[in-house]
Amino acid sequence: MAAPVIGFKGLGITFGGKPLFQNLEGYINLGERYCLIGRNGCGKSTLLKLLAGSVESDHGEVFIQPGLKIHFLSQDPKFIGYTTALDYVMSQKIEQYEAEEFLMHVQIPTDLALISASGGELRRCALAHTLAGNPDVLLLDEPTNHMDLPTIEWLEGYLNQFKGALLVISHDRRFLANTTNKTYWLDRGKLRYHDQGFKDYERWSEQVLADDERHMEKLNTKLKQEEEWLHRGVTGRRRRNQGRLRALLKLREIKTDTQRLRKKEMAQQGMSASSSSKLVIRATDISKAFGNRILIKPFSIDIEKGDRLGIIGPNGAGKTTLAQMLVKKIPPDQGKVYIGPKTELIYFDQMRDSLDPNKSMWQNLTDGNYVTVQGVDVHVMGYLKGFMFNHEQIRGIVGILSGGEKNRLALAKALCQQGNLLVLDEPTNDLDMDTLDMLQELLCDYPGTLIIISHDRDFLDRLTTSVLVMDGSGKVEEFIGGYSDTVKRPPSSSSRKQGSISSNDTGSSSPNLINGSSVSGASHLAEDDRQKKTSFKHKHAFEQMSLTVTALENKIQDLEYQLEEVDLFTKTPEKFQKLSADLVAAQAVLSAAEVEWFMLAEQLT
């Protein structure tokens, strides 16, 4: 193994008289790509600053190989002394063409005036500056913030070709899974190391938490409130989310069948103006242009009760505009939007405009003591504690909160409103992974209809029944499934059209997004022929696998019920160990069975 280029030992730092962490020890090797995981406020960004030399530790030492070139992307980069984006990137002592290329990849014009740039533009400019100049080590703190999917995918490719060492903090699970091969986990003041990348984080972290919990129970130590949440809350949510993911796959299968039937009805009858109680939104040939630029070409869609619709595309493609047209916040230039009776909208915007910075969290939610969540009155203190706020924060003013804390509060406010149509515009910005788990659980249980604009691929895969892809040319296409389905499936088998998009539309998609075309009559006939030829063997295999999956789900539910027995571990540890082993084995068998079941389901659709 190569000698470390960075090492640290005994690192400790204190803020406000309270240690943030103590005695951290680790190393970074050239050629390795590390992720740094941990809850908001645990000290991840501070550790990166210590390694970059921008702050000093109270205790311990950092060892850096002489002559090492370290580039650090902080969450609050400084631009003092630079006028344009090109000036700033060229300060890395590179040729102009190199600076222009980096700025092109992050979609920043070279003549962008830094003094008038938006926060997102400055963030992308800072990323270009950090990557330029052939560094030996990259320390990146949330590099995907304010990035669209094409830019994130370009960054993934760049980092995978990077020959130096990488240490990255990010809430984007898919990004970390695609770019890292080692893991550091800053957990309750300890720095844990795992010799695999983020792809193995959930399995490894659950094992660590389970070992810790068994150890604490053996010592007869009462868990503190935060440890109770961490051990039981996180792992419990992950198990429940596995079941919710299975339910989501079934919803996608039902949606595919529904769309096939609808296409046949539309071909025979045309699009009817009438609606059932299930219809939430019907958009017919809606379009939008700004000046000479066509933002959205004529597009039609039906959104029914319970649908979970994602919207993706490059920055500036018109995602927010499309969502606002669908809910009648702005009118289309042409076409019509119908919203079903008794539809009540909750809209969560990117700017968090619903929050009053001069009021407390409590006052931002209610003038009284209770909020109503899905028909149940909940005390505001208990409700906000569920979003990981403490007593002091709840009574403090909103203006002093961090970006992630404001985002959590805005989500809490949105989710306690009364409504059955929830629109979320970039809800995952500045959230850590534990908060994302919590948000995913809340949205999985939400009984209404969801429209989600997001660049978080994993979040979309876990929540959506279909995704609208906007490629920046004005074309909008819908694909059944999550983000991954828009990449894997050809348009002719996965997209649907309910209105007419001109067959002479041009313009190519961004890499790894769908470069689709409208579904032709020939592809419909081909699809029908394939369905007729589906063998009895495939149908029988699908039915048998459905029975197997159901049986395994029932077995897992029974095992989990037995494991919830009070004092099971202390009274009969052998039984606890056997049930735990049986549960792990059953979950592994179910995971394999679900893959086969889903592949068989795709063959039948």
Coordinates of C-alpha atoms in Angstrom, one line a residue:
M1 CA 0.0 0.0 0.0
A2 CA 1.3 3.5 -0.9
A3 CA 2.4 5.7 2.0
P4 CA -0.3 8.2 3.0
V5 CA 0.0 11.7 1.5
I6 CA -2.1 13.1 4.4
G7 CA -2.3 11.8 7.9
F8 CA -3.9 13.1 11.1
K9 CA -3.8 12.0 14.7
G10 CA -5.4 13.1 17.9
L11 CA -7.4 15.9 16.2
G12 CA -9.8 17.7 18.4
I13 CA -11.6 21.0 18.3
T14 CA -14.0 22.9 20.6
F15 CA -16.7 25.4 19.8
G16 CA -18.4 27.4 22.6
G17 CA -16.8 25.3 25.3
K18 CA -18.1 22.0 24.0
P19 CA -15.9 19.6 22.0
L20 CA -17.1 19.1 18.5
F21 CA -14.9 16.0 18.2
Q22 CA -11.7 14.6 19.9
N23 CA -8.9 12.2 19.1
L24 CA -9.7 11.7 15.4
E25 CA -7.2 9.6 13.5
G26 CA -6.9 8.7 9.9
Y27 CA -5.0 9.0 6.6
I28 CA -5.5 9.7 2.9
N29 CA -3.7 7.7 0.2
L30 CA -2.9 8.9 -3.3
G31 CA -5.3 7.3 -5.9
E32 CA -8.1 6.6 -3.4
R33 CA -11.5 8.3 -3.3
Y34 CA -12.9 8.7 0.2
C35 CA -16.4 9.8 1.2
L36 CA -17.0 11.5 4.6
I37 CA -20.4 10.7 6.1
G38 CA -22.1 12.1 9.2
R39 CA -25.1 14.0 10.4
N40 CA -25.4 17.7 10.1
G41 CA -23.4 19.4 12.8
C42 CA -21.1 16.5 13.6
G43 CA -18.0 18.3 12.3
K44 CA -17.5 17.0 8.7
S45 CA -16.9 20.4 7.2
T46 CA -14.6 21.4 10.1
L47 CA -12.5 18.3 9.5
L48 CA -12.1 19.2 5.9
K49 CA -11.0 22.7 6.9
L50 CA -8.5 21.3 9.3
L51 CA -7.0 19.1 6.5
A52 CA -7.0 22.0 4.1
G53 CA -5.2 24.3 6.7
S54 CA -7.9 26.9 6.8
V55 CA -8.6 26.4 10.5
E56 CA -6.3 25.1 13.3
S57 CA -7.1 22.3 15.7
D58 CA -7.1 22.6 19.4
H59 CA -5.4 19.3 19.8
G60 CA -3.5 16.8 17.6
E61 CA -1.5 17.1 14.4
V62 CA -2.0 16.9 10.6
F63 CA 0.9 15.5 8.5
I64 CA 1.1 16.6 4.9
Q65 CA 3.6 15.3 2.4
P66 CA 6.0 18.1 1.4
G67 CA 5.1 19.8 -2.0
L68 CA 1.6 18.4 -2.0
K69 CA -1.0 20.6 -3.9
I70 CA -4.3 20.5 -2.0
H71 CA -7.4 22.2 -3.5
F72 CA -10.3 22.7 -1.2
L73 CA -14.0 23.5 -2.1
S74 CA -15.6 25.0 0.9
Q75 CA -19.3 25.8 1.4
D76 CA -18.5 29.5 1.6
P77 CA -15.8 30.2 -1.0
K78 CA -14.2 33.6 -1.2
F79 CA -14.0 35.7 -4.4
I80 CA -12.3 38.8 -3.1
G81 CA -10.0 40.4 -5.7
Y82 CA -11.6 38.8 -8.8
T83 CA -13.9 40.5 -11.3
T84 CA -15.1 37.7 -13.7
A85 CA -15.4 33.9 -13.5
L86 CA -12.5 33.6 -16.0
D87 CA -10.2 35.7 -13.8
Y88 CA -11.0 33.6 -10.8
V89 CA -10.4 30.2 -12.5
M90 CA -7.2 31.4 -14.2
S91 CA -5.8 32.4 -10.8
Q92 CA -4.9 28.7 -10.6
K93 CA -2.1 29.6 -13.0
I94 CA -3.5 27.7 -16.0
E95 CA -3.9 28.6 -19.7
Q96 CA -7.0 30.5 -20.7
Y97 CA -8.4 27.6 -22.8
E98 CA -8.2 25.3 -19.8
A99 CA -10.1 27.8 -17.6
E100 CA -12.7 28.2 -20.4
E101 CA -13.2 24.4 -20.6
F102 CA -13.8 24.0 -16.9
L103 CA -16.3 26.9 -16.9
M104 CA -18.1 25.4 -19.9
H105 CA -18.5 22.0 -18.1
V106 CA -20.1 23.8 -15.1
Q107 CA -22.3 26.0 -17.4
I108 CA -20.8 29.3 -16.4
P109 CA -20.0 32.1 -19.0
T110 CA -16.4 33.2 -18.9
D111 CA -17.5 36.9 -18.6
L112 CA -19.8 36.3 -15.6
A113 CA -19.5 39.3 -13.2
L114 CA -18.9 37.7 -9.8
I115 CA -20.3 40.7 -8.0
S116 CA -23.8 40.2 -9.5
A117 CA -23.7 36.3 -9.8
S118 CA -26.3 34.2 -8.0
G119 CA -25.4 31.8 -5.2
G120 CA -25.6 28.8 -7.5
E121 CA -23.5 30.5 -10.1
L122 CA -20.8 31.3 -7.6
R123 CA -20.9 27.8 -6.3
R124 CA -20.3 26.3 -9.7
C125 CA -17.6 28.8 -10.5
A126 CA -15.9 27.8 -7.2
L127 CA -16.0 24.1 -8.3
A128 CA -14.3 25.0 -11.6
H129 CA -11.6 26.9 -9.7
T130 CA -11.0 23.9 -7.4
L131 CA -10.7 21.3 -10.1
A132 CA -8.3 23.4 -12.2
G133 CA -4.6 23.4 -11.8
N134 CA -3.8 19.7 -11.5
P135 CA -4.1 19.2 -7.7
D136 CA -2.8 16.2 -5.9
V137 CA -5.6 16.1 -3.4
L138 CA -9.2 17.3 -3.8
L139 CA -11.2 18.1 -0.6
L140 CA -14.8 18.8 -1.8
D141 CA -17.6 19.9 0.5
E142 CA -21.0 19.3 -1.1
P143 CA -19.8 19.7 -4.7
T144 CA -23.2 18.8 -6.3
N145 CA -25.1 21.6 -4.6
H146 CA -26.7 23.8 -7.3
M147 CA -25.7 21.4 -10.0
D148 CA -28.1 19.9 -12.6
L149 CA -27.9 16.3 -13.6
P150 CA -25.7 16.6 -16.7
T151 CA -23.2 18.6 -14.7
I152 CA -23.2 16.1 -11.9
E153 CA -22.7 13.2 -14.3
W154 CA -19.8 15.1 -15.9
L155 CA -18.3 15.6 -12.5
E156 CA -18.6 11.9 -11.7
G157 CA -16.7 11.0 -14.8
Y158 CA -14.0 13.6 -14.1
L159 CA -13.5 12.4 -10.5
N160 CA -13.4 8.7 -11.6
Q161 CA -10.5 9.6 -14.0
F162 CA -8.7 11.8 -11.3
K163 CA -5.3 10.3 -10.4
G164 CA -4.9 12.0 -7.1
A165 CA -6.7 11.6 -3.8
L166 CA -10.3 12.6 -3.1
L167 CA -12.1 13.3 0.1
V168 CA -15.7 14.4 -0.5
I169 CA -18.7 15.3 1.6
S170 CA -22.1 15.0 -0.1
H171 CA -25.8 14.2 0.7
D172 CA -26.2 12.8 -2.9
R173 CA -26.1 9.0 -2.4
R174 CA -25.9 8.2 -6.1
F175 CA -23.0 10.6 -6.5
L176 CA -21.1 9.0 -3.6
A177 CA -21.9 5.5 -4.8
N178 CA -20.5 6.3 -8.2
T179 CA -17.3 8.0 -7.2
T180 CA -15.9 6.6 -3.9
N181 CA -14.1 3.4 -2.9
K182 CA -13.4 4.2 0.8
T183 CA -15.6 5.5 3.6
Y184 CA -15.0 7.6 6.7
W185 CA -18.0 7.9 9.0
L186 CA -17.9 10.7 11.7
D187 CA -20.4 9.2 14.2
R188 CA -20.9 10.7 17.7
G189 CA -17.4 12.1 17.9
K190 CA -15.7 9.0 16.5
L191 CA -14.2 8.6 13.0
R192 CA -14.9 5.1 11.7
Y193 CA -13.2 3.7 8.6
H194 CA -14.5 1.2 6.1
D195 CA -12.3 -0.1 3.2
Q196 CA -15.2 0.1 0.7
G197 CA -17.0 3.0 -0.9
F198 CA -20.5 4.4 -0.2
K199 CA -22.2 1.5 -2.1
D200 CA -21.6 -0.6 1.0
Y201 CA -22.4 2.1 3.6
E202 CA -25.9 1.1 4.6
R203 CA -25.0 -2.5 5.2
W204 CA -21.8 -1.6 7.1
S205 CA -23.4 1.2 9.2
E206 CA -26.3 -1.0 10.2
Q207 CA -23.9 -3.7 11.3
V208 CA -21.9 -1.1 13.3
L209 CA -25.1 0.3 15.0
A210 CA -26.3 -3.2 15.8
D211 CA -23.0 -4.1 17.4
D212 CA -23.0 -0.8 19.4
E213 CA -26.6 -1.5 20.6
R214 CA -25.8 -5.0 21.7
H215 CA -22.8 -3.7 23.5
M216 CA -24.7 -1.1 25.4
E217 CA -27.5 -3.5 26.3
K218 CA -24.9 -5.9 27.7
L219 CA -23.5 -3.1 29.9
N220 CA -27.1 -2.3 31.0
T221 CA -26.7 1.3 29.8
K222 CA -29.8 3.3 29.2
L223 CA -29.8 4.9 25.7
K224 CA -29.9 8.6 25.6
Q225 CA -32.6 10.2 23.5
E226 CA -30.3 10.9 20.5
E227 CA -28.8 7.5 20.6
E228 CA -32.3 6.0 20.7
W229 CA -33.2 7.8 17.6
L230 CA -29.9 7.0 15.9
H231 CA -30.0 3.3 16.6
R232 CA -33.7 2.4 16.4
G233 CA -34.9 5.3 14.2
V234 CA -32.4 5.1 11.3
T235 CA -32.3 1.3 11.0
G236 CA -36.0 1.0 11.5
R237 CA -36.7 3.5 8.7
R238 CA -34.4 1.6 6.4
R239 CA -36.2 -1.7 7.0
R240 CA -39.6 0.0 6.5
N241 CA -38.3 1.7 3.3
Q242 CA -37.4 -1.7 1.9
G243 CA -41.1 -2.6 2.1
R244 CA -42.1 0.7 0.7
L245 CA -39.8 0.2 -2.3
R246 CA -41.5 -3.1 -3.1
A247 CA -44.9 -1.3 -2.9
L248 CA -43.5 1.4 -5.3
L249 CA -42.5 -1.2 -7.8
K250 CA -46.0 -2.6 -7.8
L251 CA -47.4 0.9 -8.3
R252 CA -45.2 1.4 -11.3
E253 CA -46.5 -1.9 -12.8
I254 CA -50.1 -0.8 -12.3
K255 CA -49.3 2.6 -13.8
T256 CA -47.9 0.9 -16.9
D257 CA -51.0 -1.2 -17.3
T258 CA -53.2 1.8 -16.8
Q259 CA -51.4 3.9 -19.4
R260 CA -51.7 1.1 -22.0
L261 CA -55.4 0.9 -21.5
R262 CA -55.7 4.7 -21.7
K263 CA -53.8 4.9 -25.0
K264 CA -56.3 2.5 -26.5
E265 CA -59.2 4.4 -25.2
M266 CA -57.8 7.7 -26.5
A267 CA -57.2 6.2 -29.9
Q268 CA -60.8 5.3 -30.1
Q269 CA -62.5 8.3 -28.4
G270 CA -60.0 11.1 -28.3
M271 CA -59.3 13.0 -25.1
S272 CA -62.4 13.6 -23.1
A273 CA -63.0 16.8 -21.2
S274 CA -64.9 14.9 -18.5
S275 CA -63.1 13.6 -15.4
S276 CA -63.5 11.2 -12.6
S277 CA -62.8 11.8 -9.0
K278 CA -59.5 10.1 -9.5
L279 CA -58.2 12.8 -11.9
V280 CA -56.2 15.4 -10.2
I281 CA -54.7 17.3 -13.2
R282 CA -55.3 17.2 -16.9
A283 CA -53.0 19.3 -19.1
T284 CA -53.8 19.4 -22.8
D285 CA -51.3 20.8 -25.3
I286 CA -49.8 23.3 -22.9
S287 CA -46.7 25.3 -24.0
K288 CA -44.6 28.2 -22.8
A289 CA -42.1 30.6 -24.5
F290 CA -40.1 33.5 -23.3
G291 CA -39.4 35.9 -26.1
N292 CA -38.0 33.9 -29.0
R293 CA -37.1 30.9 -26.8
I294 CA -39.5 28.0 -26.7
L295 CA -39.2 26.7 -23.1
I296 CA -41.9 24.0 -23.3
K297 CA -43.4 22.6 -26.5
P298 CA -47.0 21.4 -26.6
F299 CA -47.3 18.7 -24.0
S300 CA -50.2 16.8 -22.5
I301 CA -50.5 14.6 -19.4
D302 CA -53.1 13.2 -17.0
I303 CA -52.1 13.1 -13.3
E304 CA -54.3 10.9 -11.1
K305 CA -54.8 10.5 -7.4
G306 CA -51.8 8.9 -5.8
D307 CA -49.4 9.5 -8.7
R308 CA -45.8 10.4 -7.7
L309 CA -44.3 12.4 -10.6
G310 CA -40.7 13.5 -10.8
I311 CA -39.4 16.3 -13.1
I312 CA -35.8 16.3 -14.2
G313 CA -33.7 18.2 -16.7
P314 CA -30.7 20.7 -17.0
N315 CA -30.7 24.0 -15.3
G316 CA -32.9 26.4 -17.3
A317 CA -34.9 23.7 -19.0
G318 CA -38.1 25.0 -17.4
K319 CA -38.8 22.4 -14.7
T320 CA -40.2 24.9 -12.2
T321 CA -42.2 26.7 -15.0
L322 CA -43.8 23.4 -16.0
A323 CA -44.7 22.5 -12.4
Q324 CA -46.2 25.9 -11.9
M325 CA -48.3 25.6 -15.1
L326 CA -49.6 22.2 -14.0
V327 CA -50.9 23.7 -10.8
K328 CA -52.1 26.9 -12.4
K329 CA -49.7 29.2 -10.6
I330 CA -48.8 30.6 -14.1
P331 CA -50.9 30.3 -17.3
P332 CA -49.6 28.4 -20.4
D333 CA -49.3 30.4 -23.6
Q334 CA -51.6 27.9 -25.2
G335 CA -53.4 24.8 -24.2
K336 CA -55.6 24.1 -21.1
V337 CA -55.0 22.9 -17.5
Y338 CA -57.9 21.3 -15.6
I339 CA -57.6 20.6 -11.9
G340 CA -60.0 18.2 -10.3
P341 CA -62.6 19.3 -7.7
K342 CA -61.5 19.2 -4.0
T343 CA -57.9 19.4 -5.0
E344 CA -55.9 21.3 -2.3
L345 CA -52.4 22.4 -3.2
I346 CA -49.3 22.6 -1.0
Y347 CA -46.4 24.2 -2.8
F348 CA -42.8 24.0 -1.5
D349 CA -40.6 26.5 -3.4
Q350 CA -36.8 26.6 -3.8
M351 CA -36.5 30.0 -2.1
R352 CA -38.3 28.9 1.2
D353 CA -40.4 32.1 0.9
S354 CA -42.9 30.8 3.3
L355 CA -40.6 31.4 6.3
D356 CA -40.5 34.6 8.3
P357 CA -36.9 35.1 9.5
N358 CA -37.9 37.4 12.4
K359 CA -40.2 34.8 14.0
S360 CA -39.5 31.7 15.9
M361 CA -39.9 28.2 14.4
W362 CA -43.0 27.8 16.6
Q363 CA -44.5 31.0 15.3
N364 CA -43.8 30.1 11.7
L365 CA -45.9 27.0 12.1
T366 CA -48.8 28.2 14.2
D367 CA -50.1 30.9 16.5
G368 CA -51.4 28.2 18.9
N369 CA -49.9 25.0 20.4
Y370 CA -50.9 22.4 17.9
V371 CA -50.5 21.6 14.2
T372 CA -52.7 19.1 12.3
V373 CA -50.8 16.4 10.4
Q374 CA -52.9 14.1 8.2
G375 CA -55.9 14.8 10.3
V376 CA -54.3 14.3 13.7
D377 CA -53.5 17.2 16.1
V378 CA -49.9 17.2 17.2
H379 CA -48.2 19.5 19.7
V380 CA -45.8 21.8 17.8
M381 CA -42.9 21.0 20.1
G382 CA -43.1 17.2 19.5
Y383 CA -43.7 17.7 15.8
L384 CA -40.5 19.8 15.3
K385 CA -38.5 17.5 17.5
G386 CA -39.4 14.9 14.9
F387 CA -37.5 17.1 12.4
M388 CA -34.4 16.9 14.7
F389 CA -34.8 20.4 16.3
N390 CA -34.1 20.9 20.0
H391 CA -36.0 23.0 22.5
E392 CA -33.8 26.0 22.2
Q393 CA -34.0 26.1 18.4
I394 CA -37.7 25.8 18.4
R395 CA -38.1 29.0 20.4
G396 CA -35.3 30.8 18.6
I397 CA -35.7 33.0 15.6
V398 CA -35.5 31.5 12.1
G399 CA -33.0 34.1 10.8
I400 CA -30.0 32.5 12.7
L401 CA -30.6 29.0 11.3
S402 CA -28.3 27.3 8.8
G403 CA -29.4 26.6 5.2
G404 CA -30.1 22.9 6.0
E405 CA -32.0 23.8 9.2
K406 CA -34.2 26.3 7.2
N407 CA -34.9 23.7 4.6
R408 CA -36.0 21.2 7.3
L409 CA -38.2 23.8 8.9
A410 CA -39.8 24.8 5.5
L411 CA -40.5 21.1 4.9
A412 CA -42.0 20.7 8.3
K413 CA -44.3 23.7 7.6
A414 CA -45.3 22.3 4.2
L415 CA -46.0 18.8 5.5
C416 CA -48.3 20.0 8.3
Q417 CA -50.5 22.0 5.9
Q418 CA -53.8 20.5 4.8
G419 CA -53.7 19.4 1.1
N420 CA -53.8 16.4 -1.2
L421 CA -51.5 17.7 -3.9
L422 CA -48.0 18.3 -2.8
V423 CA -45.4 20.0 -5.1
L424 CA -41.8 20.0 -3.9
D425 CA -39.2 22.1 -5.8
E426 CA -35.7 20.8 -4.9
P427 CA -36.6 19.6 -1.4
T428 CA -33.3 17.8 -0.8
N429 CA -31.0 20.8 -0.9
D430 CA -28.7 21.1 2.1
L431 CA -30.2 18.0 3.9
D432 CA -28.0 15.4 5.4
M433 CA -28.7 11.7 4.8
D434 CA -30.6 11.0 8.0
T435 CA -33.0 13.9 7.2
L436 CA -33.4 12.6 3.7
D437 CA -34.3 9.2 5.2
M438 CA -36.9 10.9 7.4
L439 CA -38.3 13.0 4.5
Q440 CA -38.5 9.9 2.3
E441 CA -40.5 8.1 5.0
L442 CA -42.9 11.0 5.4
L443 CA -43.4 11.2 1.6
C444 CA -43.9 7.5 1.3
D445 CA -46.7 7.7 3.8
Y446 CA -48.2 10.8 2.2
P447 CA -51.7 9.8 1.0
G448 CA -52.1 12.4 -1.7
T449 CA -50.4 13.2 -5.1
L450 CA -46.8 14.2 -5.4
I451 CA -44.9 16.3 -7.9
I452 CA -41.2 16.5 -7.2
I453 CA -38.5 18.6 -9.0
S454 CA -35.1 17.2 -8.0
H455 CA -31.5 16.5 -9.2
D456 CA -31.2 13.7 -6.5
R457 CA -31.4 10.5 -8.5
D458 CA -31.6 8.2 -5.6
F459 CA -34.4 10.2 -4.1
L460 CA -36.4 10.0 -7.3
D461 CA -35.8 6.3 -7.7
R462 CA -37.2 5.7 -4.2
L463 CA -40.3 7.8 -4.5
T464 CA -41.6 8.3 -8.1
T465 CA -44.0 6.2 -10.2
S466 CA -43.0 8.2 -13.3
V467 CA -40.6 10.9 -14.4
L468 CA -40.9 13.8 -16.8
V469 CA -37.6 14.4 -18.7
M470 CA -36.9 17.9 -20.1
D471 CA -33.9 17.9 -22.3
G472 CA -33.6 21.7 -22.7
S473 CA -35.0 21.8 -26.3
G474 CA -38.6 22.3 -25.1
K475 CA -39.5 18.6 -25.4
V476 CA -41.1 16.9 -22.4
E477 CA -41.4 13.1 -22.2
E478 CA -42.8 10.9 -19.4
F479 CA -41.2 7.6 -18.4
I480 CA -42.8 5.1 -16.1
G481 CA -40.5 4.4 -13.1
G482 CA -37.8 6.4 -11.4
Y483 CA -34.7 8.2 -12.7
S484 CA -32.9 5.0 -13.5
D485 CA -35.7 3.9 -15.8
T486 CA -35.3 7.0 -17.9
V487 CA -31.7 6.0 -18.5
K488 CA -32.2 2.2 -19.1
R489 CA -35.4 2.0 -21.1
P490 CA -35.9 2.9 -24.8
P491 CA -38.6 5.6 -25.3
S492 CA -40.8 3.3 -27.4
S493 CA -41.4 0.9 -24.5
S494 CA -41.4 3.3 -21.5
S495 CA -42.7 6.7 -22.5
R496 CA -46.3 7.7 -23.0
K497 CA -47.8 10.6 -24.8
Q498 CA -51.3 11.9 -24.2
G499 CA -51.1 15.0 -26.3
S500 CA -49.3 15.6 -29.6
I501 CA -45.6 16.5 -29.7
S502 CA -44.6 17.4 -33.2
S503 CA -42.8 14.5 -34.9
N504 CA -40.3 16.9 -36.3
D505 CA -39.0 18.0 -32.9
T506 CA -35.2 18.3 -32.9
G507 CA -32.5 18.7 -30.3
S508 CA -30.5 16.1 -28.5
S509 CA -30.6 15.2 -24.8
S510 CA -27.8 15.6 -22.4
P511 CA -25.6 12.6 -21.9
N512 CA -27.2 9.9 -19.8
L513 CA -30.6 11.5 -20.2
I514 CA -33.1 10.2 -22.6
N515 CA -32.8 11.3 -26.2
G516 CA -36.3 10.1 -26.9
S517 CA -38.8 10.3 -29.8
S518 CA -42.5 10.2 -29.7
V519 CA -44.2 6.8 -29.7
S520 CA -45.2 5.9 -33.2
G521 CA -48.1 3.7 -34.4
A522 CA -45.5 1.1 -35.5
S523 CA -44.0 0.8 -32.1
H524 CA -47.5 0.3 -30.6
L525 CA -48.1 -2.6 -33.0
A526 CA -44.7 -4.1 -32.2
E527 CA -45.5 -3.9 -28.5
D528 CA -48.9 -5.6 -29.0
D529 CA -47.2 -8.3 -31.1
R530 CA -44.7 -8.9 -28.3
Q531 CA -47.5 -9.1 -25.7
K532 CA -49.3 -11.7 -27.8
K533 CA -46.2 -13.8 -28.1
T534 CA -45.6 -13.7 -24.3
S535 CA -45.2 -17.4 -23.4
F536 CA -47.3 -19.2 -20.8
K537 CA -44.0 -20.1 -19.2
H538 CA -43.2 -16.4 -18.4
K539 CA -46.7 -15.8 -17.1
H540 CA -46.5 -18.9 -14.9
A541 CA -43.0 -17.9 -13.6
F542 CA -44.3 -14.4 -12.8
E543 CA -47.3 -15.7 -10.9
Q544 CA -45.1 -18.2 -8.9
M545 CA -42.6 -15.5 -8.1
S546 CA -45.3 -13.2 -6.9
L547 CA -46.4 -15.9 -4.5
T548 CA -42.8 -16.3 -3.3
V549 CA -42.3 -12.6 -2.7
T550 CA -45.6 -12.4 -0.7
A551 CA -44.6 -15.4 1.4
L552 CA -41.2 -13.9 2.1
E553 CA -42.7 -10.5 3.0
N554 CA -45.1 -12.3 5.5
K555 CA -42.1 -14.2 7.0
I556 CA -40.1 -11.1 7.4
Q557 CA -43.0 -9.3 9.0
D558 CA -43.5 -12.2 11.5
L559 CA -39.7 -12.2 12.3
E560 CA -39.7 -8.4 12.9
Y561 CA -42.8 -8.8 15.1
Q562 CA -41.0 -11.4 17.2
L563 CA -37.9 -9.3 17.5
E564 CA -39.9 -6.4 18.9
E565 CA -40.7 -8.4 22.0
V566 CA -39.7 -6.5 25.2
D567 CA -36.5 -7.9 26.9
L568 CA -36.1 -10.6 24.2
F569 CA -32.4 -10.0 24.0
T570 CA -31.8 -10.0 27.8
K571 CA -34.1 -13.0 28.6
T572 CA -33.3 -15.3 25.7
P573 CA -30.2 -14.1 23.8
E574 CA -30.0 -17.4 21.8
K575 CA -33.5 -16.9 20.4
F576 CA -32.7 -13.2 19.6
Q577 CA -29.6 -14.3 17.7
K578 CA -31.4 -16.9 15.8
L579 CA -34.3 -14.7 14.9
S580 CA -31.9 -11.9 13.8
A581 CA -30.0 -14.4 11.6
D582 CA -33.2 -15.7 10.1
L583 CA -34.3 -12.1 9.4
V584 CA -31.1 -11.2 7.6
A585 CA -31.3 -14.4 5.5
A586 CA -34.9 -13.8 4.6
Q587 CA -34.2 -10.2 3.6
A588 CA -31.4 -11.4 1.3
V589 CA -33.6 -14.1 -0.3
L590 CA -36.4 -11.5 -0.8
S591 CA -34.0 -9.0 -2.4
A592 CA -32.9 -11.6 -5.0
A593 CA -36.5 -12.7 -5.5
E594 CA -37.7 -9.1 -6.0
V595 CA -35.1 -8.6 -8.8
E596 CA -36.3 -11.7 -10.6
W597 CA -39.9 -10.7 -10.0
F598 CA -39.4 -7.2 -11.4
M599 CA -37.5 -8.6 -14.5
L600 CA -40.4 -11.0 -15.2
A601 CA -42.9 -8.1 -14.7
E602 CA -41.0 -6.0 -17.3
Q603 CA -41.2 -8.9 -19.8
L604 CA -45.0 -9.0 -19.4
T605 CA -45.5 -5.2 -19.8

